[in-house]
XYZ file of C-alpha atoms in Angstrom:
426
model
C -0.868 -5.452 -5.751
C -4.154 -3.548 -5.994
C -4.461 -0.643 -8.433
C -7.373 1.709 -7.788
C -8.603 4.484 -10.051
C -10.657 7.364 -8.637
C -10.076 6.398 -4.972
C -11.522 8.121 -1.940
C -9.304 11.037 -0.843
C -9.678 13.021 2.376
C -11.100 16.494 1.810
C -8.019 18.212 3.295
C -5.552 17.613 0.474
C -2.596 18.806 2.564
C -2.831 15.624 4.651
C -2.645 13.344 1.578
C -4.729 10.592 3.131
C -6.851 7.830 1.667
C -8.226 4.506 2.849
C -5.527 2.363 4.452
C -5.279 -1.350 5.179
C -2.997 -2.863 7.858
C -1.775 -5.543 5.467
C -0.866 -3.227 2.588
C 1.481 -0.328 1.889
C -0.188 2.609 0.156
C 1.501 4.473 -2.705
C 0.127 7.898 -3.635
C 1.244 10.432 -6.268
C 4.127 12.630 -5.148
C 4.314 16.395 -5.276
C 1.787 19.029 -4.195
C -1.854 18.164 -4.665
C -3.833 20.945 -6.302
C -6.711 18.526 -6.851
C -7.662 15.007 -5.908
C -5.455 12.359 -7.537
C -7.247 9.597 -9.389
C -4.742 6.769 -8.842
C -3.719 4.832 -5.735
C -1.663 1.623 -5.499
C -1.737 -0.879 -2.628
C 1.182 -3.305 -2.252
C 1.040 -6.208 0.172
C 3.493 -5.999 3.054
C 5.312 -9.129 1.882
C 6.123 -7.337 -1.412
C 6.534 -3.799 -0.044
C 10.239 -4.327 0.651
C 10.796 -4.836 -3.091
C 8.800 -1.739 -4.125
C 9.909 1.874 -4.445
C 8.017 4.785 -5.926
C 9.771 6.485 -8.821
C 10.104 10.206 -9.277
C 8.246 10.666 -12.519
C 9.934 12.840 -15.156
C 6.755 14.899 -15.253
C 5.198 17.093 -12.563
C 1.667 18.157 -11.823
C 0.195 14.892 -13.161
C -1.454 13.042 -10.234
C -3.171 10.590 -12.584
C -0.001 8.545 -13.191
C 1.765 6.529 -10.504
C 4.910 4.475 -11.331
C 6.107 1.956 -8.716
C 9.301 -0.016 -9.348
C 9.736 -3.622 -8.147
C 13.235 -5.068 -7.935
C 14.143 -8.617 -6.916
C 16.969 -10.980 -7.776
C 14.930 -12.584 -10.565
C 12.458 -9.887 -11.633
C 12.784 -6.175 -12.305
C 9.813 -4.188 -13.633
C 7.880 -0.931 -13.228
C 4.136 -0.995 -12.587
C 2.177 2.055 -13.797
C -1.251 2.944 -12.423
C -3.020 5.004 -15.097
C -6.215 7.040 -15.154
C -6.800 8.692 -18.503
C -9.405 11.432 -18.125
C -12.279 11.230 -20.630
C -13.401 14.093 -22.830
C -16.176 14.997 -20.372
C -13.938 15.059 -17.301
C -14.131 18.795 -16.614
C -11.264 18.689 -14.077
C -8.167 18.416 -16.247
C -7.489 18.499 -19.950
C -8.991 15.468 -21.726
C -6.575 12.561 -22.238
C -3.978 14.233 -20.004
C -2.403 10.949 -18.876
C -2.155 9.478 -22.372
C -0.677 12.724 -23.677
C 2.025 12.476 -21.014
C 2.689 8.805 -21.776
C 3.192 9.646 -25.449
C 6.286 11.591 -24.383
C 7.772 8.686 -22.407
C 9.955 5.788 -23.466
C 9.821 2.351 -21.865
C 13.235 0.721 -22.365
C 12.928 -1.941 -19.673
C 10.127 -4.109 -18.309
C 7.021 -1.970 -17.808
C 3.402 -2.826 -17.073
C 0.728 -0.150 -17.590
C -2.670 -0.877 -16.037
C -5.738 1.219 -15.456
C -8.644 3.068 -16.991
C -7.526 4.338 -20.402
C -10.975 5.514 -21.602
C -10.041 4.582 -25.165
C -12.836 2.812 -27.071
C -10.827 2.140 -30.194
C -11.084 -0.167 -33.155
C -7.715 -1.714 -32.293
C -9.381 -4.024 -29.761
C -13.056 -3.304 -30.496
C -13.754 -4.179 -34.142
C -17.208 -2.572 -34.060
C -15.873 0.677 -32.554
C -14.368 3.403 -34.704
C -11.174 4.754 -33.171
C -10.274 8.386 -32.653
C -7.110 10.160 -33.685
C -5.836 10.224 -30.095
C -6.531 6.542 -29.477
C -4.857 5.403 -32.691
C -1.825 7.586 -32.002
C -1.548 6.166 -28.478
C -1.910 2.614 -29.805
C 0.822 3.153 -32.395
C 3.162 4.645 -29.772
C 2.691 1.637 -27.488
C 3.539 -0.727 -30.326
C 6.600 1.350 -31.176
C 7.781 0.984 -27.565
C 7.405 -2.832 -27.806
C 4.360 -2.875 -25.514
C 1.768 -5.610 -26.004
C -1.872 -5.077 -25.069
C -3.545 -7.483 -22.640
C -7.238 -7.190 -23.474
C -10.036 -8.838 -21.448
C -12.349 -11.141 -23.353
C -15.464 -9.237 -22.226
C -16.495 -5.648 -21.699
C -15.149 -3.783 -18.676
C -17.865 -1.114 -18.527
C -21.614 -1.206 -18.049
C -22.090 0.381 -21.473
C -20.294 -2.470 -23.175
C -16.891 -0.938 -23.915
C -13.413 -2.227 -23.085
C -11.934 0.811 -21.354
C -9.729 -0.969 -18.794
C -6.768 -3.031 -19.960
C -3.019 -3.481 -19.508
C 0.096 -2.919 -21.608
C 3.150 -5.122 -21.004
C 6.603 -4.502 -22.468
C 8.360 -7.427 -24.092
C 6.813 -10.453 -25.760
C 8.291 -12.863 -23.185
C 6.747 -11.081 -20.200
C 3.441 -10.561 -22.014
C 3.245 -14.277 -22.800
C 3.425 -15.078 -19.076
C 0.732 -12.557 -18.064
C -3.014 -13.081 -18.280
C -5.896 -10.707 -17.621
C -9.600 -11.320 -17.080
C -12.711 -9.822 -15.518
C -13.155 -11.190 -11.987
C -16.826 -11.069 -10.806
C -15.911 -11.984 -7.216
C -13.997 -8.691 -6.865
C -16.807 -6.429 -8.032
C -17.249 -3.060 -6.336
C -19.907 -0.363 -6.504
C -18.721 1.097 -9.804
C -19.680 1.220 -13.472
C -16.312 -0.403 -14.261
C -15.580 -4.068 -13.712
C -12.632 -5.315 -11.702
C -9.767 -6.866 -13.650
C -7.445 -9.579 -12.357
C -3.921 -9.583 -13.828
C -1.574 -12.519 -13.224
C 2.147 -11.685 -13.130
C 5.060 -14.175 -13.061
C 6.144 -13.524 -9.473
C 6.724 -17.153 -8.509
C 10.506 -16.694 -8.207
C 10.431 -14.210 -5.342
C 12.809 -14.887 -2.441
C 11.215 -16.772 0.457
C 9.620 -14.519 3.084
C 11.672 -13.659 6.133
C 10.429 -15.649 9.155
C 8.703 -13.629 11.807
C 10.392 -12.729 15.083
C 10.215 -14.986 18.103
C 7.780 -14.257 20.897
C 10.144 -14.457 23.877
C 7.254 -14.320 26.342
C 6.425 -17.905 25.290
C 9.945 -19.204 26.054
C 9.921 -22.632 27.719
C 13.032 -22.660 29.897
C 13.151 -26.444 30.283
C 13.023 -26.980 26.520
C 15.606 -24.233 25.964
C 18.039 -25.737 28.492
C 17.584 -29.229 27.070
C 18.282 -28.007 23.529
C 21.441 -26.167 24.555
C 22.704 -29.155 26.572
C 22.058 -31.523 23.677
C 24.022 -29.375 21.233
C 26.938 -28.833 23.642
C 27.318 -32.480 24.630
C 30.651 -33.915 23.474
C 31.842 -30.657 21.893
C 35.394 -29.443 22.556
C 36.434 -25.954 21.474
C 40.046 -25.140 20.667
C 40.780 -21.432 21.028
C 44.338 -20.798 19.839
C 43.875 -17.901 17.450
C 41.537 -15.040 16.702
C 39.926 -16.971 13.850
C 39.214 -19.874 16.240
C 37.455 -17.467 18.595
C 35.365 -16.025 15.747
C 34.305 -19.470 14.560
C 33.461 -20.541 18.113
C 31.405 -17.382 18.675
C 29.484 -17.966 15.448
C 28.818 -21.569 16.412
C 27.566 -20.556 19.876
C 25.237 -17.995 18.308
C 23.834 -20.760 16.124
C 23.337 -22.977 19.178
C 21.438 -20.247 21.014
C 19.324 -19.412 17.944
C 18.429 -23.049 17.372
C 17.446 -23.486 21.022
C 15.311 -20.342 20.948
C 13.499 -21.462 17.790
C 12.743 -24.843 19.348
C 11.413 -23.408 22.614
C 9.601 -20.216 21.461
C 6.585 -19.485 19.321
C 6.855 -17.089 16.422
C 4.999 -13.822 16.458
C 1.798 -13.940 14.484
C 1.768 -11.990 11.224
C -1.983 -12.202 10.911
C -3.827 -8.952 10.426
C -5.779 -7.989 13.499
C -9.431 -7.285 12.963
C -11.084 -4.059 14.024
C -11.716 -3.953 17.781
C -15.372 -3.133 17.166
C -15.931 -5.788 14.468
C -18.908 -7.659 15.908
C -20.761 -10.726 14.581
C -23.453 -8.338 13.358
C -20.825 -6.536 11.255
C -19.641 -9.850 9.825
C -23.180 -10.875 8.872
C -23.934 -7.509 7.269
C -20.634 -7.638 5.351
C -21.383 -11.095 3.950
C -24.869 -9.987 2.912
C -23.390 -6.951 1.134
C -20.859 -9.137 -0.694
C -23.573 -11.495 -1.925
C -25.696 -8.555 -3.078
C -22.756 -7.023 -4.965
C -22.012 -10.264 -6.797
C -25.669 -10.761 -7.713
C -25.694 -7.543 -9.764
C -23.238 -8.881 -12.349
C -24.749 -12.347 -12.448
C -28.306 -11.062 -13.020
C -29.488 -10.485 -16.598
C -30.641 -7.062 -17.688
C -34.191 -6.141 -16.902
C -36.304 -6.793 -13.832
C -33.765 -9.196 -12.320
C -30.985 -6.607 -12.575
C -33.202 -3.913 -11.004
C -34.104 -6.253 -8.147
C -30.437 -7.065 -7.545
C -29.535 -3.364 -7.490
C -32.301 -2.659 -4.979
C -30.991 -5.498 -2.803
C -27.493 -4.045 -3.016
C -28.643 -0.556 -1.964
C -30.502 -1.997 1.032
C -27.583 -4.233 2.056
C -25.134 -1.344 1.806
C -27.305 0.908 3.981
C -27.684 -1.857 6.566
C -23.945 -2.522 6.649
C -23.096 1.161 7.097
C -25.643 1.504 9.887
C -24.407 -1.596 11.748
C -20.760 -0.585 11.285
C -21.289 2.966 12.594
C -23.284 1.782 15.609
C -20.650 -0.812 16.557
C -17.822 1.705 16.202
C -19.625 4.386 18.191
C -20.520 1.952 20.964
C -16.938 0.661 21.209
C -15.334 4.084 21.517
C -18.006 5.430 23.860
C -17.352 2.531 26.221
C -13.562 2.857 25.903
C -13.528 6.621 26.514
C -15.844 6.299 29.496
C -13.389 3.867 31.098
C -10.369 6.218 30.948
C -9.404 7.257 34.459
C -5.861 8.692 34.344
C -3.238 10.063 31.967
C -1.626 6.653 31.522
C -4.884 5.169 30.278
C -5.362 8.096 27.901
C -1.840 7.618 26.504
C -2.408 3.895 26.003
C -5.759 4.496 24.318
C -4.343 7.100 21.918
C -1.381 5.009 20.765
C -2.732 5.154 17.239
C 0.437 7.088 16.384
C 2.483 3.956 17.046
C 1.295 2.712 13.645
C 0.900 5.768 11.418
C -0.902 5.936 8.119
C 0.656 3.154 6.047
C 1.475 5.295 3.032
C 4.800 4.736 1.329
C 7.119 7.711 1.437
C 7.218 9.318 -2.027
C 10.480 10.338 -3.700
C 12.141 13.242 -1.861
C 14.316 15.952 -3.360
C 17.413 17.077 -1.477
C 16.946 20.864 -1.095
C 20.718 21.430 -1.258
C 21.897 19.143 -4.065
C 18.609 18.817 -5.949
C 19.047 15.032 -6.235
C 15.942 12.889 -5.862
C 15.985 10.041 -3.331
C 13.868 7.081 -4.477
C 15.269 4.078 -2.587
C 14.648 3.559 1.129
C 18.341 3.824 2.019
C 18.661 7.153 0.184
C 15.563 8.535 1.934
C 16.977 7.372 5.274
C 20.229 9.229 4.607
C 18.432 12.382 3.469
C 16.219 12.486 6.552
C 19.233 11.918 8.783
C 21.043 14.850 7.169
C 17.976 17.075 7.359
C 17.586 16.529 11.097
C 21.253 16.500 12.121
C 23.051 18.851 9.732
C 22.924 22.462 10.993
C 23.178 23.675 7.403
C 19.623 22.568 6.736
C 18.079 24.234 9.777
C 18.520 27.879 8.767
C 17.806 27.738 5.052
C 15.058 25.159 4.743
C 12.406 26.193 7.262
C 9.843 26.437 4.474
C 10.811 23.083 3.035
C 7.878 20.602 3.238
C 10.444 17.964 4.178
C 10.925 19.647 7.557
C 7.746 21.686 7.931
C 4.996 19.716 9.729
C 1.411 19.767 8.538
C -0.958 21.917 10.588
C -4.507 20.627 10.720
C -6.017 23.813 12.142
C -7.910 21.902 14.842
C -6.423 22.474 18.321
C -6.343 19.675 20.876
C -7.204 20.651 24.440
C -5.242 18.932 27.202
C -6.341 18.947 30.843
C -4.131 20.471 33.505
C -1.537 18.099 34.987
C -1.058 17.608 38.683
C 2.322 17.255 40.377
C 1.831 13.516 40.800
C 1.053 12.978 37.116
C 4.081 14.872 35.778
C 6.653 12.131 36.613
C 4.432 9.564 34.873
C 4.420 11.673 31.714
C 8.217 12.002 31.753
C 8.637 8.237 32.027
C 6.566 7.568 28.882
C 8.635 5.969 26.080
C 9.891 8.263 23.350
C 8.333 7.999 19.896
C 11.381 9.427 18.065
C 12.891 7.176 15.376
C 15.895 5.202 16.567
C 18.179 6.639 13.887
C 17.706 10.140 15.321
């Protein structure tokens, strides 16, 4: 899991978009966005099936993001927190901590983020404020233990970023530290928190790539398993057992004669060797800033970082522009245009936030409940007349029209034969 504070958010807040990664599911604050949220959580695809975003008991607070993880051996809620400082100017100071003071944490909870609390509780040389001491006392009352890094998390020497873990047993298994290899262009350092997730169920094997089926190997495997086998079919239970056994024979033969689909993340189509070299140079420059002592060496490292970042952005933009210019110039018919614009086959990988049923008022947090609610919204006539203004059914309008060329009579049948993009459950 990756917890980001003050992430990049697209200027059109109605779209609710941020930076995505093909190997991670993105969780964003639910509800209407009147301003840019300051928290964003990325969960790896292998863990996304265990994660569900909770409907927070508060509204209008996009600086808190609770995500619940549930497995057979571990059940906890991970909070991404950004506590606005006194000089924020956007929201009331300490808005997130004020909201957390009203919450109780009965089960396993982990609170991570930027708390902006330089307090004497974990900084002996720092005098605490009334708000920080009250927050610290409330966390202790809720049986939350502080995980404090051994070094400062801010360029000014304060420990502003830390974690709170409920329960002494869970806190004893968690460790936190500043990780220089994960540094980004920020005045805050990146923290690495270890959680006891070693007892997760094994990952589900990937699907078989049937295009790689070797017919000779498949036939040999089936023949080997069927040799000397006699099936007695005298009752319905005998037929069921025989059918299950035959399914196992076919599955075993397919696994022996097919390759599995690759789960590796595909790189960008325009990622050239020049982009790779510029990216490595930028990574080395970023790491040199933290490793350089203050003074002339630090200033030289910062200048190197600024130059490396400008070079990387220039190389990246040129490679991307060249790739798409060449691809667009090679489009000759509607079929090629449809294939090129299949970006909608993999939409923005943001997790669906909790949804409120407009009729019953019940919030759907789990995937199965959201599935049922969407099915009712699209199939039940009772929703069509009364919920036209419901954001659940009302699509987002970008305000930028897309011009389509006129279609000829020969191209119309090709358009009709294109596969439908509607979800299967509709």
